[in-house]
mmCIF file of C-alpha atoms in Angstrom:
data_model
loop_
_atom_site.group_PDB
_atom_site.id
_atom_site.type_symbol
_atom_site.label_atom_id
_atom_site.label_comp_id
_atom_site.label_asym_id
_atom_site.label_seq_id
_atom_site.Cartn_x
_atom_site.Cartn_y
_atom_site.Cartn_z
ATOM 1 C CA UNK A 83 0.000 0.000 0.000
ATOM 2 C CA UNK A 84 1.554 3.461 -1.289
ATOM 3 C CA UNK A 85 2.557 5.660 1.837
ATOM 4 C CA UNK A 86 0.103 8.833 2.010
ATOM 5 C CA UNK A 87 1.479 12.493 2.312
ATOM 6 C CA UNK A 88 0.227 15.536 2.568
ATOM 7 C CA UNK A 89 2.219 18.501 2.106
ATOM 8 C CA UNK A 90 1.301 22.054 3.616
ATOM 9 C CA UNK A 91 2.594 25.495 2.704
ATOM 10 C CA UNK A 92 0.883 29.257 2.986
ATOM 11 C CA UNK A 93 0.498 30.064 -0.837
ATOM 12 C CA UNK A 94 2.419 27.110 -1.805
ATOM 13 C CA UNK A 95 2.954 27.738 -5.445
ATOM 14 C CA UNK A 96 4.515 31.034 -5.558
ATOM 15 C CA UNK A 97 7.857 29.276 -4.632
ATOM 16 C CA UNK A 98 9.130 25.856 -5.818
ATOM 17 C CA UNK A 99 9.929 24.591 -2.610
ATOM 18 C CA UNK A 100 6.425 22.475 -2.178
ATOM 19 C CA UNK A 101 5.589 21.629 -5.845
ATOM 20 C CA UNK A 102 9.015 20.047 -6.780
ATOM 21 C CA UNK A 103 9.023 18.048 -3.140
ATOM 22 C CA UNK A 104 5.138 16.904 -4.531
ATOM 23 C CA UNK A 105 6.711 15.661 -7.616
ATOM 24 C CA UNK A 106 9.501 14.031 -6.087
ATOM 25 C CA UNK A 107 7.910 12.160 -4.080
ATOM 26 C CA UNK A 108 4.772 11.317 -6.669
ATOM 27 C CA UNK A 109 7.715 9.910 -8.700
ATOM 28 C CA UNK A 110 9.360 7.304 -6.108
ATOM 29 C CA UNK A 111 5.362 6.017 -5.374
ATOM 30 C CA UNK A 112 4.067 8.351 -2.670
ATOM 31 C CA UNK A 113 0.208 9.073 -2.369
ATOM 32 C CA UNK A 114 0.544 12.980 -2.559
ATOM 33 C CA UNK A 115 -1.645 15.240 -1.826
ATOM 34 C CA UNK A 116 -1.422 19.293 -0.752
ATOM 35 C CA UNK A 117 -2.809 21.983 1.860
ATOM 36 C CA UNK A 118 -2.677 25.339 0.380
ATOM 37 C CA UNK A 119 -3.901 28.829 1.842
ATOM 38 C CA UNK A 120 -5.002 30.954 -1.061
ATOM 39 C CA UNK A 121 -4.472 34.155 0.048
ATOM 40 C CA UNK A 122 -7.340 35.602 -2.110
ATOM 41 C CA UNK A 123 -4.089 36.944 -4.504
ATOM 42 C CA UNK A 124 -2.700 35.202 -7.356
ATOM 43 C CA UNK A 125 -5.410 33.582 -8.050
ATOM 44 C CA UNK A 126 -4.562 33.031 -11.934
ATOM 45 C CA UNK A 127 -1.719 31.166 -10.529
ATOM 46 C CA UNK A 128 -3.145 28.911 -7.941
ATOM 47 C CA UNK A 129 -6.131 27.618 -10.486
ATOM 48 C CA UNK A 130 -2.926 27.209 -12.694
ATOM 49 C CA UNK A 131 -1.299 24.990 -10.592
ATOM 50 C CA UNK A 132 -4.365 22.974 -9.248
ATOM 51 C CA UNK A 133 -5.129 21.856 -12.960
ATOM 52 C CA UNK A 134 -1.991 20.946 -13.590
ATOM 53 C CA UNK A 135 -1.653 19.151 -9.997
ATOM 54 C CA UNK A 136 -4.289 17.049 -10.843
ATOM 55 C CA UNK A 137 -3.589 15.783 -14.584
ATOM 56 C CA UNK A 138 -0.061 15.022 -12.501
ATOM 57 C CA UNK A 139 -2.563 12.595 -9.799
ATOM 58 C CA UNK A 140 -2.102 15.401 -6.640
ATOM 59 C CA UNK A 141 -4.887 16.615 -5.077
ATOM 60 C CA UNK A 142 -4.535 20.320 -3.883
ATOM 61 C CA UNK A 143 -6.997 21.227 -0.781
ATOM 62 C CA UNK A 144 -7.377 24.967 -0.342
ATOM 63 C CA UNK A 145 -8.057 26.884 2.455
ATOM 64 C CA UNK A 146 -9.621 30.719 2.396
ATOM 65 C CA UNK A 147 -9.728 33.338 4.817
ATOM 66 C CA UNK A 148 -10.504 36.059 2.747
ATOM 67 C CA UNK A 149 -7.828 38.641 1.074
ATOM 68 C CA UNK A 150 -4.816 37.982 3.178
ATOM 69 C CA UNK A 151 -1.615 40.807 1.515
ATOM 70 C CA UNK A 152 1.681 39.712 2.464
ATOM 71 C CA UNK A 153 4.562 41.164 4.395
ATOM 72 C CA UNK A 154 1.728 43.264 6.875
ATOM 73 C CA UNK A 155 2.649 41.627 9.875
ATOM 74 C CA UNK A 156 0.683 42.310 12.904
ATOM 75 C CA UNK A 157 -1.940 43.515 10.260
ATOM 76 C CA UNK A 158 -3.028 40.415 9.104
ATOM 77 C CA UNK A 159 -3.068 38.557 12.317
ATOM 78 C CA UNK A 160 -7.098 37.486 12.291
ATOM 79 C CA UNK A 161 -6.743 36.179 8.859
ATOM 80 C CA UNK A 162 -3.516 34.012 9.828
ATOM 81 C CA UNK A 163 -5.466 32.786 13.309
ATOM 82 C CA UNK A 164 -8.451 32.178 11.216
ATOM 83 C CA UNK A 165 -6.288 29.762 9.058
ATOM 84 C CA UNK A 166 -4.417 28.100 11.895
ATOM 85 C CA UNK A 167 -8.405 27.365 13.070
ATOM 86 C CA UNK A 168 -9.080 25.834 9.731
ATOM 87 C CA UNK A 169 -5.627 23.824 9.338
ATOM 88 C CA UNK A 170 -6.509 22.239 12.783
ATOM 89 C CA UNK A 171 -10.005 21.382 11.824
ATOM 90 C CA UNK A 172 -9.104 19.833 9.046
ATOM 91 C CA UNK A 173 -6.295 17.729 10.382
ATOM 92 C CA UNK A 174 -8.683 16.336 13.400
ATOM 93 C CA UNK A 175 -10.763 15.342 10.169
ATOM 94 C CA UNK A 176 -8.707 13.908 7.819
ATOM 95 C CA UNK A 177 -5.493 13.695 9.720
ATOM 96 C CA UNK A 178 -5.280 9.371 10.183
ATOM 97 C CA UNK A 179 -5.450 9.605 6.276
ATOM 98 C CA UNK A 180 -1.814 10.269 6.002
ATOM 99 C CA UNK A 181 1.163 8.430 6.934
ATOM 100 C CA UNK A 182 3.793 11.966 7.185
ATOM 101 C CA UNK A 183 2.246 15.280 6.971
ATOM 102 C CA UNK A 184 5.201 17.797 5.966
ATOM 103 C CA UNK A 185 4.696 21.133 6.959
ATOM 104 C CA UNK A 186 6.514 23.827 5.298
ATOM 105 C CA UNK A 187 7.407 27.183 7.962
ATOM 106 C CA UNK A 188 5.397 28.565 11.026
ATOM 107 C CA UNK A 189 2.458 29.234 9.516
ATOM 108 C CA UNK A 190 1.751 25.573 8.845
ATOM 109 C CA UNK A 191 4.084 23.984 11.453
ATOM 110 C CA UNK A 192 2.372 25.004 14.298
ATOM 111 C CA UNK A 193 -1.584 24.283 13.302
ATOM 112 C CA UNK A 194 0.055 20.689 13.066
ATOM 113 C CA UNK A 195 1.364 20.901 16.524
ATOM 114 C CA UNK A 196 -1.548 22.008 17.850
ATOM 115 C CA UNK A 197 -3.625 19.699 16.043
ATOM 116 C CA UNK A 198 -1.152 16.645 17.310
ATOM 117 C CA UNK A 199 -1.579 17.936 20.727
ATOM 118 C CA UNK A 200 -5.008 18.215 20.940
ATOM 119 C CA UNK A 201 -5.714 14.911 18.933
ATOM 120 C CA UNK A 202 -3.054 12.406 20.539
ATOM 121 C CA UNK A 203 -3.952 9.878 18.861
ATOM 122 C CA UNK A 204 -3.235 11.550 15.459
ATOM 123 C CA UNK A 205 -0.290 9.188 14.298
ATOM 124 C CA UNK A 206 0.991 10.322 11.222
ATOM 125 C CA UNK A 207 5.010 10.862 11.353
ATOM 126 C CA UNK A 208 5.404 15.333 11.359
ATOM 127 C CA UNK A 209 7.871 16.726 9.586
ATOM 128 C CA UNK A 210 8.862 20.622 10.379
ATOM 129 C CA UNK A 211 10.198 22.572 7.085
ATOM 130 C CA UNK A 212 11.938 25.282 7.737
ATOM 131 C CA UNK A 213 12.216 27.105 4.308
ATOM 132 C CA UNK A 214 12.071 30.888 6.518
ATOM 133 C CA UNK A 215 12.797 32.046 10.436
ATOM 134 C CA UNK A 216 9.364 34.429 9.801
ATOM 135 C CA UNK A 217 10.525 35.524 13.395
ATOM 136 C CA UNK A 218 13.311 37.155 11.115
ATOM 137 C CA UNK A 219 11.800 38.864 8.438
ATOM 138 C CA UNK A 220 11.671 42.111 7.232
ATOM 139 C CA UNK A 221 7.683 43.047 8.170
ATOM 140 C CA UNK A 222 5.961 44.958 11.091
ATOM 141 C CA UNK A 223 5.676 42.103 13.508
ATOM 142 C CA UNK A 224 6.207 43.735 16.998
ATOM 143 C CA UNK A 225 9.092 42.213 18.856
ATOM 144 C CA UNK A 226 7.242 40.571 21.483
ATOM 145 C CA UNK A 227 5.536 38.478 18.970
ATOM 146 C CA UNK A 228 8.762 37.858 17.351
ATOM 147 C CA UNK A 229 10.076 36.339 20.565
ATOM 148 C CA UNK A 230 7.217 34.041 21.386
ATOM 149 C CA UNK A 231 7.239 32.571 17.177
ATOM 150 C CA UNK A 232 10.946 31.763 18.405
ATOM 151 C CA UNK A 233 9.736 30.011 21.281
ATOM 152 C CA UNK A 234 7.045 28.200 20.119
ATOM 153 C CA UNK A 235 9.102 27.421 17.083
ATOM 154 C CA UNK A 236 11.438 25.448 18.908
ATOM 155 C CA UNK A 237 8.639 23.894 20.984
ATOM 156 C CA UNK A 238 7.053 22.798 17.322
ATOM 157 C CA UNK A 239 11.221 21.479 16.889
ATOM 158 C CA UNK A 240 11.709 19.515 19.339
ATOM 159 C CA UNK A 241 7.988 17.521 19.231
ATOM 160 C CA UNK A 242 8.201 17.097 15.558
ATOM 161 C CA UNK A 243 9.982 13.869 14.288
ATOM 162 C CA UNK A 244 11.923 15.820 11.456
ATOM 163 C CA UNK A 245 13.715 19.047 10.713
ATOM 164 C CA UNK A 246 14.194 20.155 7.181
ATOM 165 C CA UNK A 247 16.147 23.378 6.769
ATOM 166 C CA UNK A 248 17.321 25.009 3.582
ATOM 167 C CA UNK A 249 21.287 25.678 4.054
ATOM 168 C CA UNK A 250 23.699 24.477 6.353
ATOM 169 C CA UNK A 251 24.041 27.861 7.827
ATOM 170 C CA UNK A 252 20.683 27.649 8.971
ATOM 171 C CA UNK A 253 21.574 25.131 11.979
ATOM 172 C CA UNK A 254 22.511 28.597 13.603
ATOM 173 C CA UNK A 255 18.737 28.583 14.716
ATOM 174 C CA UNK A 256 18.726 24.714 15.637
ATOM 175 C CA UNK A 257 19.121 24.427 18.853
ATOM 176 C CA UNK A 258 22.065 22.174 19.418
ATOM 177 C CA UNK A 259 20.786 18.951 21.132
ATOM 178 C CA UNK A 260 17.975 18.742 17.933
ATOM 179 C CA UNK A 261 21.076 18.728 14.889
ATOM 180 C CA UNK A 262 20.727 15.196 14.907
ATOM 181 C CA UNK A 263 17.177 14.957 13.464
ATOM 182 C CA UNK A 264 17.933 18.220 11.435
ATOM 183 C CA UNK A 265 19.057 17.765 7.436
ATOM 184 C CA UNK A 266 19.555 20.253 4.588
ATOM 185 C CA UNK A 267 16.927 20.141 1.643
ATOM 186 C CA UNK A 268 19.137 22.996 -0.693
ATOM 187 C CA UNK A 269 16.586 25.898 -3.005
ATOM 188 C CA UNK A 270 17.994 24.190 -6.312
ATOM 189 C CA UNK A 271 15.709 24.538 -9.126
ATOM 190 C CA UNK A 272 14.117 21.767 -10.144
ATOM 191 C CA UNK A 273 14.389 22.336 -14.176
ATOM 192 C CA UNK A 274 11.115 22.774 -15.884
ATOM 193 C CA UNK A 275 11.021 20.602 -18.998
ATOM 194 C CA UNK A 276 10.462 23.727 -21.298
ATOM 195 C CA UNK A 277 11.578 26.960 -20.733
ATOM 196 C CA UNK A 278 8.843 29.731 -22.299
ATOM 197 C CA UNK A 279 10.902 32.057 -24.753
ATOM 198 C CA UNK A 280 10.466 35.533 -22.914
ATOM 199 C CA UNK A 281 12.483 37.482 -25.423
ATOM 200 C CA UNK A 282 13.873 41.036 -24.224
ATOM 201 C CA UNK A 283 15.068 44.129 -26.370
ATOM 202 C CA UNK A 284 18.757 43.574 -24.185
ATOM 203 C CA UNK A 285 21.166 46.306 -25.045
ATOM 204 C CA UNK A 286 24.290 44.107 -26.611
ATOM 205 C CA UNK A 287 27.117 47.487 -25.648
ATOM 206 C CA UNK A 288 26.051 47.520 -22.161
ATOM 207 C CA UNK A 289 25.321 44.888 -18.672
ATOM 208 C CA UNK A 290 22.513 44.092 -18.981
ATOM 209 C CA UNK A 291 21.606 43.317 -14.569
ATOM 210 C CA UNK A 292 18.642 41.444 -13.518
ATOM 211 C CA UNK A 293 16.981 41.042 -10.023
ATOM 212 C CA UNK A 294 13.606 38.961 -9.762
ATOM 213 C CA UNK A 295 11.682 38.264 -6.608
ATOM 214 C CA UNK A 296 10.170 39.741 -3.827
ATOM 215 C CA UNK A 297 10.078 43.585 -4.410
ATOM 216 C CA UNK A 298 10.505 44.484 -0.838
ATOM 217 C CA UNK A 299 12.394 46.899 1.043
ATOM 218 C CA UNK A 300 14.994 44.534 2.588
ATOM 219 C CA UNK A 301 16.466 43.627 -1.131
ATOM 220 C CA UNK A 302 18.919 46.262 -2.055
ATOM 221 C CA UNK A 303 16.386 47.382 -4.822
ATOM 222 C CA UNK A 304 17.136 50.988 -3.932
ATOM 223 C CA UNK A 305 20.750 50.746 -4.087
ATOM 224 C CA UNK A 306 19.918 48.874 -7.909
ATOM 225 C CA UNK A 307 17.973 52.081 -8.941
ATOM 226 C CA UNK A 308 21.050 53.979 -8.302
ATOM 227 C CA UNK A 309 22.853 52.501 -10.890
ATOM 228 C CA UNK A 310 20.582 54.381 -13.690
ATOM 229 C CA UNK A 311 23.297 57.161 -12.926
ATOM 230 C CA UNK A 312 25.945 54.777 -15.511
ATOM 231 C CA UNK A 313 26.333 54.465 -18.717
ATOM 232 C CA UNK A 314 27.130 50.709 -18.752
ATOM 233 C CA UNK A 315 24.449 49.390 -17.790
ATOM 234 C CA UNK A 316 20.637 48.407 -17.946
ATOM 235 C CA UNK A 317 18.443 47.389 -15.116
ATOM 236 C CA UNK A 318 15.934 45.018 -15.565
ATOM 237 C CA UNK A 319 13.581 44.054 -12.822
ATOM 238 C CA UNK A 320 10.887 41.218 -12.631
ATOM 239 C CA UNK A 321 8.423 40.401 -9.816
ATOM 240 C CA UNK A 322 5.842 41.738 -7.175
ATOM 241 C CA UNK A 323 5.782 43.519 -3.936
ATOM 242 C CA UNK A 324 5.707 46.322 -1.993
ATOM 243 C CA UNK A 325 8.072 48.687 -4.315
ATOM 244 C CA UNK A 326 6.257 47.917 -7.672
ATOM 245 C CA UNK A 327 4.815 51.168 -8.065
ATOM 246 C CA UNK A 328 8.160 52.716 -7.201
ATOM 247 C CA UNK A 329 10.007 50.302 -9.519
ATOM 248 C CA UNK A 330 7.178 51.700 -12.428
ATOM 249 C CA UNK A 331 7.930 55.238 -12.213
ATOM 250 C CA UNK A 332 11.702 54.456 -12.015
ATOM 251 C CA UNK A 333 11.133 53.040 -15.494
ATOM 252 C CA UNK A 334 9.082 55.270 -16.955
ATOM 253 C CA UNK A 335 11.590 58.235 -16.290
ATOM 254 C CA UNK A 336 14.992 56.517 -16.517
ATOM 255 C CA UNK A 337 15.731 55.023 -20.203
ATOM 256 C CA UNK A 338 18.159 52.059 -18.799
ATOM 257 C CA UNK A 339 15.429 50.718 -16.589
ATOM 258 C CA UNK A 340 12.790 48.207 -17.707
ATOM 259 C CA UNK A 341 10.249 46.566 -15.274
ATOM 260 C CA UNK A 342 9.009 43.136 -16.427
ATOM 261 C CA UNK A 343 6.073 42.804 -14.170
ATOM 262 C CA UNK A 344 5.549 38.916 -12.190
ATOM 263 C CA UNK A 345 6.734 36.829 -14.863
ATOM 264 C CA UNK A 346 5.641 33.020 -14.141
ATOM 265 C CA UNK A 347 8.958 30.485 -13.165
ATOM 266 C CA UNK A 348 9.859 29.492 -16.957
ATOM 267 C CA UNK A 349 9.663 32.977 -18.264
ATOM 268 C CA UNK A 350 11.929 34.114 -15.893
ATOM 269 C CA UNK A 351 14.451 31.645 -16.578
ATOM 270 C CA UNK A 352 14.307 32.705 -19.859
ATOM 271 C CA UNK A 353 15.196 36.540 -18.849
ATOM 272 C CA UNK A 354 17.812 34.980 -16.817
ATOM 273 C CA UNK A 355 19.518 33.438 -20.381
ATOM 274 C CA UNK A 356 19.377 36.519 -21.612
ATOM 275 C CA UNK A 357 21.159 38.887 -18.991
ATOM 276 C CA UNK A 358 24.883 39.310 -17.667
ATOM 277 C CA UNK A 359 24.596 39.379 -14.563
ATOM 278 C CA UNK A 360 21.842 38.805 -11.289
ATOM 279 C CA UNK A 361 21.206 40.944 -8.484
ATOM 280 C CA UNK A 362 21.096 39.684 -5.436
ATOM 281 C CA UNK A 363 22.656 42.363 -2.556
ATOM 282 C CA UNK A 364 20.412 41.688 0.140
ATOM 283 C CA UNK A 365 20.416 44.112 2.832
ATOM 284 C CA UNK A 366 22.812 42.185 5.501
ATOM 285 C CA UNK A 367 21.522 44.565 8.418
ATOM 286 C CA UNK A 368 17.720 42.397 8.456
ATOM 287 C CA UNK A 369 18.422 38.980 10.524
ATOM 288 C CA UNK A 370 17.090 36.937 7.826
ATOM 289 C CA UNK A 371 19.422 38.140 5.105
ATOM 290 C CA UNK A 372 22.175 36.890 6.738
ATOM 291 C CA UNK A 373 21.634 33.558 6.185
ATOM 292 C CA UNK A 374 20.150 33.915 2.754
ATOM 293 C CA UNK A 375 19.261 31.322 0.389
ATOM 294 C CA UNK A 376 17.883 32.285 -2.440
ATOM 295 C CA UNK A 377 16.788 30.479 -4.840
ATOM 296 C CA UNK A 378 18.373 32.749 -7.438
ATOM 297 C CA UNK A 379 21.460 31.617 -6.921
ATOM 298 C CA UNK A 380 20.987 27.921 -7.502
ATOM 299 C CA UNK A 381 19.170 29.370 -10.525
ATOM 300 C CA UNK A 382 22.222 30.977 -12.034
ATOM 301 C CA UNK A 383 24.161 27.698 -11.355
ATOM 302 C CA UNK A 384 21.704 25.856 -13.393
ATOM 303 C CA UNK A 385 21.712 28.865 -16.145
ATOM 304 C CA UNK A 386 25.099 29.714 -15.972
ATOM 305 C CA UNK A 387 25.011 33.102 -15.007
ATOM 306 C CA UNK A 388 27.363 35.016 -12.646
ATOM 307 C CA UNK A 389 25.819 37.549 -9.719
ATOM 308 C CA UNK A 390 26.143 39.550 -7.215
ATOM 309 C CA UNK A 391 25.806 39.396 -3.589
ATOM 310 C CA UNK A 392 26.500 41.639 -0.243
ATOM 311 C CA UNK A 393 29.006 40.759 2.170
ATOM 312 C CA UNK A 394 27.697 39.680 5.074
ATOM 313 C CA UNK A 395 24.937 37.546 3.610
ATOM 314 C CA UNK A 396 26.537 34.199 4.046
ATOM 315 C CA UNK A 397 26.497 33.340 0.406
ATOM 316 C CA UNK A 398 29.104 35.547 -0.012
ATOM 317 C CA UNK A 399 31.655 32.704 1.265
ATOM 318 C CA UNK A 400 30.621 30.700 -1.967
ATOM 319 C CA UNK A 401 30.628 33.140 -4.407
ATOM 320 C CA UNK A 402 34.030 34.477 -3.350
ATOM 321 C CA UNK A 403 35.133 31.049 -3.038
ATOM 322 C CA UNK A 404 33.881 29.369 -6.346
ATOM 323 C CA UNK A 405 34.470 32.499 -8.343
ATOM 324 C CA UNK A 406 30.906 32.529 -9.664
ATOM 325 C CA UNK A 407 30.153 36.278 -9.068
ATOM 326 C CA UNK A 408 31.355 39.792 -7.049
ATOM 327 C CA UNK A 409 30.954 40.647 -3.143
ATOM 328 C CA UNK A 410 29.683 43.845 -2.339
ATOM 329 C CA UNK A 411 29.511 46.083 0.574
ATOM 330 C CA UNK A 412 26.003 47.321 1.389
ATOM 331 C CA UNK A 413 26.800 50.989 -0.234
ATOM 332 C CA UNK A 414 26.010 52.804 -3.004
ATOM 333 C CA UNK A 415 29.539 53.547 -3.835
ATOM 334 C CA UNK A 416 31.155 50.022 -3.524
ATOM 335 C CA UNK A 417 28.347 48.510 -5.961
ATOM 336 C CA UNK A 418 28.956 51.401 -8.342
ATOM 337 C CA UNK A 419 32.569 50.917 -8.154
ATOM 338 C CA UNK A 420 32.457 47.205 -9.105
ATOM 339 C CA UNK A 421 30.037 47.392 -11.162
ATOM 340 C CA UNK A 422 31.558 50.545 -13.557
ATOM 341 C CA UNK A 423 34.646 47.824 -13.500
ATOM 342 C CA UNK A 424 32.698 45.033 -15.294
ATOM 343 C CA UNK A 425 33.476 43.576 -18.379
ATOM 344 C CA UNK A 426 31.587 41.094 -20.995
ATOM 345 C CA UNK A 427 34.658 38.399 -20.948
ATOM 346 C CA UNK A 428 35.029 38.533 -16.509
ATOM 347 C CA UNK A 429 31.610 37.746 -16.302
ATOM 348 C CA UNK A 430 31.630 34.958 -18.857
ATOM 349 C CA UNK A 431 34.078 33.233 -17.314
ATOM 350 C CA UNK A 432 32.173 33.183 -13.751
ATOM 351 C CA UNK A 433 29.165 32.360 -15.572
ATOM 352 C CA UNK A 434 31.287 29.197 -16.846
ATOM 353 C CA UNK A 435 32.389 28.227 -13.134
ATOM 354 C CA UNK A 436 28.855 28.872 -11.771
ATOM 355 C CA UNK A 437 27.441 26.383 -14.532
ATOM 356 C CA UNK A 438 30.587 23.710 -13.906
ATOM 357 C CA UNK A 439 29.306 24.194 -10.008
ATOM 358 C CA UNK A 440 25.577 23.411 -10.471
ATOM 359 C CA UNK A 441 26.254 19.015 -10.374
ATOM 360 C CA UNK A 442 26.898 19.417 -6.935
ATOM 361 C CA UNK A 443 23.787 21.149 -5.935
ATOM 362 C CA UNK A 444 21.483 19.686 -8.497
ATOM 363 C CA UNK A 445 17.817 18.414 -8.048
ATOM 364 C CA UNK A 446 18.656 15.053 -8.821
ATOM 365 C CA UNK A 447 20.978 14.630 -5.928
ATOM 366 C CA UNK A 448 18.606 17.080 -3.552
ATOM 367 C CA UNK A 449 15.657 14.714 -4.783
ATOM 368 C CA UNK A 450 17.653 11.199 -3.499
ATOM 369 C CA UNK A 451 18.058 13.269 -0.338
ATOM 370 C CA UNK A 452 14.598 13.684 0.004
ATOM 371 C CA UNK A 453 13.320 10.485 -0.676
ATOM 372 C CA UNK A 454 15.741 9.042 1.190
ATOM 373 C CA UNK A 455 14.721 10.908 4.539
ATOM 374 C CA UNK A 456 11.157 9.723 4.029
ATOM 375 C CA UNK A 457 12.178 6.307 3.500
ATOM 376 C CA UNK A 458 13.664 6.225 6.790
ATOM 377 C CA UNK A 459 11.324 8.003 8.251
ATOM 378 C CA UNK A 460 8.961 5.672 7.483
ATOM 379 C CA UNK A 461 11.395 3.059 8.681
ATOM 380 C CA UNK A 462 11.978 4.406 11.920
ATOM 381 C CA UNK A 463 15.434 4.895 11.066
#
C-alpha cells in the first residue's frame, strides 16, 4: 500500500519549494496530496497549478480566509489565526489519512502541533520545514511576537519527528541537542522541462543586470535604482511587492530601466539566459538576510550566469570562493565601483564556473536526499 502524504505550505505555489518536493515524491510512489492557503491573490496562478496538480494525480486542498496581503505583519493577524483554526479542523478530520504530513514554515508547522496535541492519537510521522525564520523577516511584527514565534518554534522542533532546513548555515537557529534529526533540503531549481521564450530588447554594448523576486524593502532594490546614474548598464527588474509602483515610475523616467512585471517560473528563466549578470545584494543589516538562500542563486548555477551578492549575507563565502560572481559592501559607492569595473569576458568566465558548479547542488541529488529521509522516516530509522 503506497505511503500517504500531505504537504502544507501558505500560498504554496509562488515558490518551488512544495511543488518540486510533490513531484519528487509522486515519482518514487508516494500518495501525494497538498494543503494550500489561497491568500485571495494570485489567483490566476493557484487555479494554474491545481489543474496541472491534478492531470499530474495530486490533489490540492485549499483553504480561504478572505484577502490575506503579504509582508503586513501584525496587520493580518485574524486572517492568519483564522487559518491556523481551519488547518486544525481539518487535520482532526482527515489527519489518520496520512502516513507523514510535511509542513513547510510557522504558519503551517504550528496548526500541526496544535492539532497533534489536541488529537493524541493523530499518528501520522510530522515533519517541520523550515524554508524561513518568519521571526526574522523584514515586516511589522512587533518584537514581542517575534520572541514568542521563536519560542514556540522550537517547541514545534523539538515535538516534531523531522527538521528540514534550507542551508547548512541555517543550523545557527537549531538548537544544538535537535542537529541530529535536522538535514539540509538545498533551493535548487528543479528544471522545468520547457523553458517559455520571454524574449527582451537587451542592449548588446552595455550589462545588462537582472533582479527577480520579492520587491521588498529589505532587497537592495534601492541601491539597484542607483545605478541608472551609468552608462554601462541596464536594469531590468521582474516580480511583485511592496516597491512595484516605485520600480514603475523608475522606469518610466529613466531610459536604462525596464520593469518586467511577475513573470511566471519558466519565463523568468528565460530573462535569466538573456542577462549578464543577477542581483542579489540583500540588505545584511535584516536577521534573515544573513543567512540567505535564495533560490536565485541555484538558478544561475543551473543557467550559468554570474551575480552579485553583499558581504555579510553568508552566500558571499561561496561566491568568493567558487568564483561565480562579485561581493559587495552594502553601499552605493562600492556597488557602483564594481560594477563601472565590469566587463563582458570577466563575467563569462564566472558564468562558466557557476554552470561547472551546479552538479553538486542539483535536483537530482537534492531529490535522493529527500526520498531518502522519508524512506527512513517511514522506517523508523
Amino acid at each position: 500500500m503506497q505511503a500517504k502524504v500531505l504537504l502544507c505550505q501558505n500560498s504554496a505555489f509562488i515558490a518551488n519549494r512544495l511543488p518540486r518536493a510533490a513531484r519528487a515524491l509522486k515519482q518514487a510512489g508516494y500518495d501525494v496530496e497538498i494543503l494550500n492557503w489561497d491568500r485571495g491573490i494570485n489567483s490566476e496562478v493557484i487555479q494554474m497549478a491545481i489543474q496541472q496538480f491534478a492531470k499530474e494525480g495530486i490533489k490540492v486542498h485549499t483553504i480561504y480566509c478572505g484577502v490575506t496581503p503579504y509582508g503586513k505583519g501584525i496587520l493580518t493577524a485574524f486572517q492568519k489565526l483564522k487559518f491556523a483554526i481551519k488547518v486544525i479542523k481539518f487535520l482532526l478530520k482527515n489527519g489518520n489519512n496520512y502516513n507523514i504530513v510535511h509542513a513547510i514554515d510557522f504558519d503551517l508547522g504550528f496548526p500541526v502541533f496544535l492539532a497533534k496535541k489536541i488529537k493524541q492519537n493523530l499518528s501520522f510521522k510530522f515533519i517541520y520545514d523550515i524554508a524561513d525564520f518568519v521571526e526574522t523577516f523584514h515586516s511589522p511584527i512587533p518584537k514581542i511576537v517575534r520572541n514568542q514565534i521563536t519560542r514556540v518554534s522550537q517547541l514545534i522542533m523539538k515535538f516534531c519527528d523531522l527538521i528540514i532546513i534550507p542551508d547548512e548555515n541555517r543550523f545557527i537557529n537549531i538548537p544544538n541537542e535537535l542537529h541530529p534529526k535536522t538535514f539540509v533540503i538545498n533551493n535548487t531549481i528543479d528544471p522545468p522541462k520547457e523553458i517559455k521564450e520571454y524574449p527582451i530588447q537587451k542592449s548588446e554594448e552595455k550589462i545588462n543586470i537582472l533582479y527577480y523576486g520579492a520587491l521588498s524593502k529589505d532587497r537592495g532594490i534601492d541601491l539597484l535604482l542607483q545605478l541608472t546614474s551609468l552608462d554601462n548598464v541596464c536594469i531590468w527588474i521582474a516580480g511583485k511587492g511592496e516597491l512595484q509602483e516605485e520600480i514603475t515610475l523608475y522606469a518610466e523616467k529613466h531610459d536604462n530601466v525596464y520593469f518586467l512585471g511577475y513573470l511566471e517560473f519558466p519565463q523568468v528563466l528565460s530573462v535569466v539566459q538573456q542577462i549578464d549578470l543577477i542581483y542579489m545584494v540583500y540588505d545584511p543589516a535584516y536577521q534573515h538576510n544573513q543567512i540567505a538562500s535564495p533560490n536565485k542563486l541555484f538558478e544561475a548555477l543551473y543557467i550559468g550566469k554570474p551575480c552579485i551578492v553583499a558581504n555579510g549575507t553568508s552566500i558571499d563565502k561561496l561566491v568568493e570562493k567558487e568564483n561565480i560572481g562579485y561581493v559587495v559592501g552594502y553601499n552605493e559607492t562600492d556597488l557602483k565601483n564594481t560594477v563601472m569595473k565590469l566587463n563582458k569576458k570577466d563575467l563569462m568566465k564566472k558564468g562558466l564556473n557557476a554552470k561547472a558548479l551546479y552538479p553538486q547542488y542539483s535536483w537530482e541529488k537534492t531529490k535522493k536526499n529527500l526520498i531518502e529521509l522519508y524512506q527512513n522516516l517511514q522506517n523508523g530509522d
